[in-house]
XYZ file of N, CA, C and O in Angstrom:
456
model
N 70.680 4.843 -32.411
C 71.831 4.508 -31.572
C 72.895 5.600 -31.660
O 73.417 6.036 -30.636
N 73.209 6.005 -32.885
C 74.237 7.027 -33.066
C 73.844 8.336 -32.372
O 74.682 8.995 -31.759
N 72.571 8.695 -32.453
C 72.107 9.934 -31.818
C 72.218 9.849 -30.294
O 72.540 10.840 -29.642
N 71.971 8.689 -29.742
C 72.080 8.500 -28.295
C 73.529 8.710 -27.836
O 73.784 9.395 -26.834
N 74.469 8.156 -28.572
C 75.885 8.307 -28.221
C 76.324 9.757 -28.414
O 77.068 10.302 -27.585
N 75.839 10.412 -29.466
C 76.153 11.837 -29.666
C 75.624 12.662 -28.484
O 76.277 13.597 -28.028
N 74.425 12.308 -28.015
C 73.842 13.002 -26.861
C 74.718 12.806 -25.623
O 74.938 13.744 -24.847
N 75.218 11.593 -25.409
C 76.105 11.297 -24.287
C 77.311 12.246 -24.282
O 77.595 12.901 -23.283
N 77.998 12.337 -25.411
C 79.180 13.198 -25.491
C 78.806 14.673 -25.380
O 79.518 15.453 -24.742
N 77.692 15.063 -25.956
C 77.231 16.447 -25.882
C 76.945 16.865 -24.444
O 77.346 17.954 -24.003
N 76.271 15.999 -23.697
C 75.966 16.308 -22.290
C 77.255 16.472 -21.491
O 77.351 17.358 -20.634
N 78.248 15.647 -21.767
C 79.529 15.779 -21.069
C 80.206 17.101 -21.413
O 80.714 17.791 -20.531
N 80.223 17.462 -22.690
C 80.875 18.714 -23.085
C 80.158 19.927 -22.500
O 80.788 20.927 -22.177
N 78.840 19.831 -22.325
C 78.052 20.911 -21.730
C 78.171 20.927 -20.205
O 77.771 21.901 -19.566
N 78.670 19.850 -19.611
C 78.730 19.743 -18.161
C 77.392 19.372 -17.547
O 77.191 19.492 -16.340
N 76.453 18.901 -18.370
C 75.099 18.580 -17.935
C 74.983 17.104 -17.550
O 74.187 16.355 -18.111
N 75.764 16.697 -16.552
C 75.801 15.286 -16.169
C 74.513 14.812 -15.497
O 74.269 13.616 -15.402
N 73.669 15.730 -15.047
C 72.394 15.332 -14.431
C 71.415 14.773 -15.464
O 70.465 14.093 -15.106
N 71.656 15.060 -16.740
C 70.740 14.621 -17.795
C 71.405 13.670 -18.782
O 71.021 13.604 -19.951
N 72.399 12.924 -18.323
C 73.009 11.907 -19.182
C 71.958 10.863 -19.553
O 71.119 10.510 -18.719
N 71.988 10.350 -20.782
C 70.979 9.376 -21.208
C 71.288 7.960 -20.709
O 71.585 7.050 -21.470
N 71.237 7.805 -19.374
C 71.559 6.519 -18.758
C 70.361 6.003 -17.961
O 69.566 6.784 -17.447
N 70.281 4.685 -17.868
C 69.178 4.053 -17.141
C 69.430 4.101 -15.633
O 70.542 4.379 -15.178
N 68.381 3.835 -14.880
C 68.504 3.766 -13.417
C 69.468 2.662 -12.996
O 70.120 2.757 -11.966
N 69.565 1.603 -13.802
C 70.438 0.468 -13.500
C 71.802 0.591 -14.169
O 72.513 -0.403 -14.306
N 72.171 1.781 -14.568
C 73.428 2.021 -15.268
C 74.610 1.423 -14.505
O 74.678 1.496 -13.280
N 75.536 0.838 -15.279
C 76.746 0.251 -14.698
C 77.941 0.716 -15.524
O 77.938 0.564 -16.746
N 78.936 1.287 -14.860
C 80.140 1.764 -15.539
C 81.337 0.977 -15.031
O 81.613 0.945 -13.837
N 82.036 0.338 -15.963
C 83.219 -0.451 -15.628
C 84.426 0.193 -16.286
O 84.401 0.493 -17.483
N 85.480 0.417 -15.493
C 86.708 1.038 -16.005
C 87.894 0.498 -15.212
O 87.714 -0.253 -14.257
N 89.118 0.911 -15.584
C 90.275 0.487 -14.788
C 90.193 0.918 -13.317
O 90.872 0.363 -12.473
N 89.335 1.903 -13.003
C 89.176 2.338 -11.622
C 88.206 1.460 -10.836
O 88.130 1.558 -9.627
N 87.414 0.634 -11.543
C 86.469 -0.236 -10.860
C 85.092 -0.170 -11.484
O 84.922 0.296 -12.610
N 84.101 -0.617 -10.732
C 82.722 -0.682 -11.207
C 81.853 0.250 -10.376
O 81.924 0.249 -9.149
N 81.041 1.030 -11.069
C 80.060 1.893 -10.408
C 78.693 1.361 -10.805
O 78.357 1.317 -11.991
N 77.916 0.948 -9.824
C 76.583 0.389 -10.066
C 75.508 1.403 -9.727
O 75.484 1.929 -8.611
N 74.635 1.674 -10.679
C 73.479 2.531 -10.446
C 73.699 3.971 -10.868
O 74.778 4.537 -10.687
N 72.655 4.545 -11.455
C 72.698 5.939 -11.913
C 73.003 6.890 -10.759
O 73.840 7.783 -10.888
N 72.339 6.717 -9.623
C 72.553 7.627 -8.489
C 73.997 7.588 -8.006
O 74.582 8.635 -7.699
N 74.587 6.413 -7.912
C 75.986 6.301 -7.485
C 76.920 6.986 -8.482
O 77.885 7.635 -8.089
N 76.617 6.837 -9.774
C 77.436 7.460 -10.816
C 77.346 8.984 -10.725
O 78.363 9.674 -10.717
N 76.132 9.514 -10.619
C 75.930 10.967 -10.518
C 76.592 11.502 -9.253
O 77.249 12.557 -9.278
N 76.453 10.809 -8.142
C 77.071 11.251 -6.880
C 78.592 11.293 -6.993
O 79.232 12.206 -6.460
N 79.180 10.319 -7.677
C 80.633 10.304 -7.872
C 81.076 11.511 -8.692
O 82.077 12.162 -8.366
N 80.325 11.838 -9.732
C 80.656 13.008 -10.557
C 80.544 14.278 -9.722
O 81.427 15.138 -9.767
N 79.461 14.417 -8.960
C 79.264 15.598 -8.106
C 80.447 15.813 -7.170
O 80.886 16.942 -6.961
N 80.956 14.728 -6.621
C 82.059 14.808 -5.657
C 83.412 15.047 -6.315
O 84.379 15.371 -5.622
N 83.493 14.861 -7.621
C 84.773 14.951 -8.335
C 84.648 15.754 -9.629
O 85.222 15.392 -10.661
N 83.916 16.849 -9.580
C 83.655 17.638 -10.793
C 84.936 18.047 -11.512
O 84.982 18.063 -12.740
N 85.976 18.369 -10.754
C 87.231 18.805 -11.377
C 87.867 17.710 -12.232
O 88.597 17.998 -13.178
N 87.572 16.467 -11.926
C 88.145 15.342 -12.683
C 87.239 14.884 -13.819
O 87.685 14.229 -14.756
N 85.953 15.204 -13.749
C 84.991 14.720 -14.738
C 84.555 15.762 -15.755
O 84.186 15.416 -16.875
N 84.534 17.027 -15.369
C 83.959 18.051 -16.240
C 85.029 18.867 -16.957
O 86.187 18.870 -16.572
N 84.608 19.566 -18.005
C 85.505 20.442 -18.748
C 86.264 19.754 -19.871
O 87.266 20.279 -20.353
N 85.793 18.607 -20.295
C 86.455 17.864 -21.371
C 85.877 18.215 -22.726
O 84.694 18.523 -22.855
N 86.731 18.123 -23.733
C 86.320 18.094 -25.131
C 86.724 16.721 -25.642
O 87.669 16.125 -25.125
N 86.015 16.246 -26.653
C 86.254 14.893 -27.144
C 86.564 14.905 -28.636
O 85.827 15.508 -29.417
N 87.644 14.233 -28.972
C 87.998 14.039 -30.377
C 87.714 12.574 -30.700
O 88.410 11.674 -30.215
N 86.673 12.343 -31.491
C 86.254 10.988 -31.841
C 87.126 10.472 -32.987
O 87.287 11.146 -34.006
N 87.682 9.284 -32.811
C 88.542 8.680 -33.834
C 87.827 7.583 -34.618
O 87.938 7.522 -35.842
N 87.119 6.696 -33.920
C 86.444 5.572 -34.561
C 85.105 5.327 -33.884
O 84.978 5.509 -32.666
N 84.124 4.886 -34.685
C 82.800 4.562 -34.168
C 82.299 3.301 -34.864
O 82.379 3.191 -36.089
N 81.776 2.387 -34.079
C 81.128 1.188 -34.609
C 79.769 1.095 -33.915
O 79.700 1.144 -32.679
N 78.702 0.971 -34.713
C 77.358 0.924 -34.146
C 76.655 -0.373 -34.520
O 76.671 -0.774 -35.679
N 76.032 -1.000 -33.531
C 75.168 -2.152 -33.737
C 73.758 -1.776 -33.323
O 73.467 -0.597 -33.081
N 72.890 -2.761 -33.210
C 71.508 -2.474 -32.815
C 71.414 -1.975 -31.378
O 70.724 -1.006 -31.103
N 72.108 -2.628 -30.463
C 72.015 -2.272 -29.050
C 73.373 -2.060 -28.397
O 73.490 -2.098 -27.176
N 74.387 -1.867 -29.232
C 75.707 -1.583 -28.669
C 76.532 -0.780 -29.659
O 76.244 -0.741 -30.851
N 77.545 -0.114 -29.106
C 78.454 0.694 -29.918
C 79.830 0.652 -29.281
O 79.967 0.406 -28.078
N 80.836 0.897 -30.095
C 82.200 1.039 -29.594
C 82.751 2.348 -30.156
O 82.671 2.599 -31.364
N 83.279 3.184 -29.272
C 83.808 4.482 -29.659
C 85.240 4.590 -29.139
O 85.507 4.296 -27.978
N 86.143 5.013 -30.036
C 87.527 5.303 -29.635
C 87.712 6.801 -29.768
O 87.404 7.386 -30.804
N 88.183 7.422 -28.681
C 88.301 8.881 -28.672
C 89.445 9.340 -27.781
O 89.994 8.563 -26.999
N 89.772 10.624 -27.914
C 90.698 11.278 -26.996
C 89.904 12.303 -26.204
O 89.199 13.133 -26.795
N 89.977 12.224 -24.890
C 89.342 13.194 -23.994
C 90.396 14.227 -23.631
O 91.506 13.868 -23.215
N 90.066 15.509 -23.796
C 91.031 16.585 -23.574
C 90.451 17.567 -22.560
O 89.345 18.083 -22.733
N 91.227 17.800 -21.484
C 90.855 18.750 -20.440
C 92.084 19.603 -20.165
O 93.025 19.152 -19.495
N 92.112 20.828 -20.683
C 93.302 21.677 -20.538
C 94.491 21.029 -21.205
O 94.438 20.679 -22.384
N 95.587 20.832 -20.446
C 96.786 20.209 -21.014
C 96.824 18.691 -20.770
O 97.801 18.030 -21.064
N 95.720 18.126 -20.257
C 95.619 16.688 -20.009
C 94.823 16.041 -21.135
O 93.799 16.570 -21.576
N 95.310 14.880 -21.603
C 94.529 14.119 -22.577
C 94.599 12.637 -22.228
O 95.563 12.170 -21.629
N 93.535 11.924 -22.594
C 93.427 10.509 -22.290
C 92.808 9.804 -23.488
O 91.738 10.201 -23.971
N 93.504 8.779 -24.002
C 92.981 7.970 -25.099
C 92.119 6.865 -24.518
O 92.561 6.131 -23.634
N 90.887 6.764 -25.027
C 89.886 5.870 -24.446
C 89.201 5.066 -25.548
O 88.942 5.582 -26.633
N 88.888 3.826 -25.245
C 87.979 3.009 -26.052
C 86.873 2.552 -25.119
O 87.150 2.078 -24.012
N 85.620 2.723 -25.558
C 84.489 2.359 -24.708
C 83.453 1.573 -25.494
O 83.160 1.893 -26.651
N 82.884 0.594 -24.823
C 81.729 -0.141 -25.326
C 80.507 0.388 -24.602
O 80.508 0.520 -23.372
N 79.466 0.701 -25.356
C 78.192 1.191 -24.834
C 77.128 0.133 -25.103
O 77.012 -0.341 -26.233
N 76.345 -0.201 -24.083
C 75.272 -1.181 -24.210
C 73.956 -0.485 -23.884
O 73.827 0.139 -22.830
N 72.997 -0.591 -24.807
C 71.748 0.165 -24.717
C 70.571 -0.768 -24.467
O 70.503 -1.865 -25.028
N 69.650 -0.284 -23.626
C 68.419 -1.025 -23.350
C 67.307 0.002 -23.122
O 67.501 0.950 -22.349
N 66.204 -0.168 -23.792
C 65.077 0.748 -23.599
C 65.375 2.181 -23.991
O 64.828 3.110 -23.392
N 66.239 2.378 -24.959
C 66.548 3.725 -25.433
C 67.516 4.509 -24.562
O 67.740 5.694 -24.801
N 68.079 3.865 -23.550
C 69.052 4.516 -22.666
C 70.310 3.660 -22.568
O 70.267 2.447 -22.785
N 71.404 4.291 -22.196
C 72.654 3.557 -21.993
C 72.536 2.794 -20.676
O 72.331 3.389 -19.620
N 72.652 1.487 -20.772
C 72.516 0.598 -19.609
C 73.881 0.298 -18.989
O 73.996 0.102 -17.782
N 74.925 0.251 -19.837
C 76.263 -0.075 -19.336
C 77.321 0.480 -20.274
O 77.103 0.608 -21.480
N 78.461 0.815 -19.680
C 79.654 1.224 -20.423
C 80.831 0.455 -19.850
O 80.979 0.346 -18.627
N 81.651 -0.074 -20.747
C 82.907 -0.706 -20.352
C 84.006 0.118 -21.022
O 84.087 0.184 -22.250
N 84.830 0.775 -20.192
C 85.852 1.698 -20.675
C 87.250 1.112 -20.518
O 87.550 0.479 -19.504
N 88.073 1.352 -21.533
C 89.453 0.885 -21.528
C 90.377 2.077 -21.735
O 90.236 2.812 -22.706
N 91.316 2.265 -20.800
C 92.344 3.290 -20.926
C 93.454 3.001 -19.925
O 93.276 2.237 -18.980
N 94.596 3.630 -20.154
C 95.763 3.426 -19.297
C 95.746 4.460 -18.177
O 95.616 5.653 -18.436
N 95.885 4.031 -16.927
C 95.764 4.960 -15.800
C 97.053 5.164 -15.006
O 97.036 5.811 -13.974
N 98.159 4.618 -15.468
C 99.371 4.814 -14.680
C 100.603 4.320 -15.385
O 100.572 3.930 -16.549
N 101.683 4.347 -14.667
C 102.967 3.905 -15.209
C 102.965 2.398 -15.437
O 102.324 1.654 -14.709
N 103.709 1.988 -16.437
C 103.864 0.559 -16.707
C 104.875 -0.005 -15.709
O 105.965 0.555 -15.519
N 104.486 -1.092 -15.030
C 105.402 -1.722 -14.057
C 106.656 -2.190 -14.783
O 106.619 -2.590 -15.952
N 107.792 -2.183 -14.081
C 109.080 -2.580 -14.670
C 109.014 -3.951 -15.307
O 109.535 -4.151 -16.402
N 108.357 -4.907 -14.670
C 108.316 -6.273 -15.199
C 107.456 -6.375 -16.462
O 107.507 -7.362 -17.159
N 106.658 -5.339 -16.782
C 105.799 -5.351 -17.967
C 106.382 -4.534 -19.129
O 105.847 -4.554 -20.217
N 107.503 -3.811 -18.873
C 108.105 -2.990 -19.918
C 108.774 -3.856 -20.968
O 109.359 -4.890 -20.655
N 108.684 -3.408 -22.210
C 109.339 -4.113 -23.309
C 110.825 -3.828 -23.287
O 111.256 -2.750 -22.923
N 111.619 -4.828 -23.710
C 113.073 -4.661 -23.727
C 113.540 -4.335 -25.119
O 112.971 -4.650 -26.099
């Protein structure tokens, strides 16, 4: 399991998104929405390479189970950084689903702490 997740991050750092260790039925859920299917995910990356590629990852925490893992990391691209927590779900030796948590915008006024 740990090697599979290391491969995931390695492929991203190399920019080799065509060989990510994901299943054909891969599903990615994030604050931006849900992407269903490996082909849809790869096509989205192809269309938005400037937003997806060129990252380095600083891993902060890792928890591994038999078929799932949770990783907390900082993604760094130039002067941009994003703190992320992700759950990875594995089936048949490939990543079947990822659920990602991160902040994507300003906090609404009614949600700000006083």
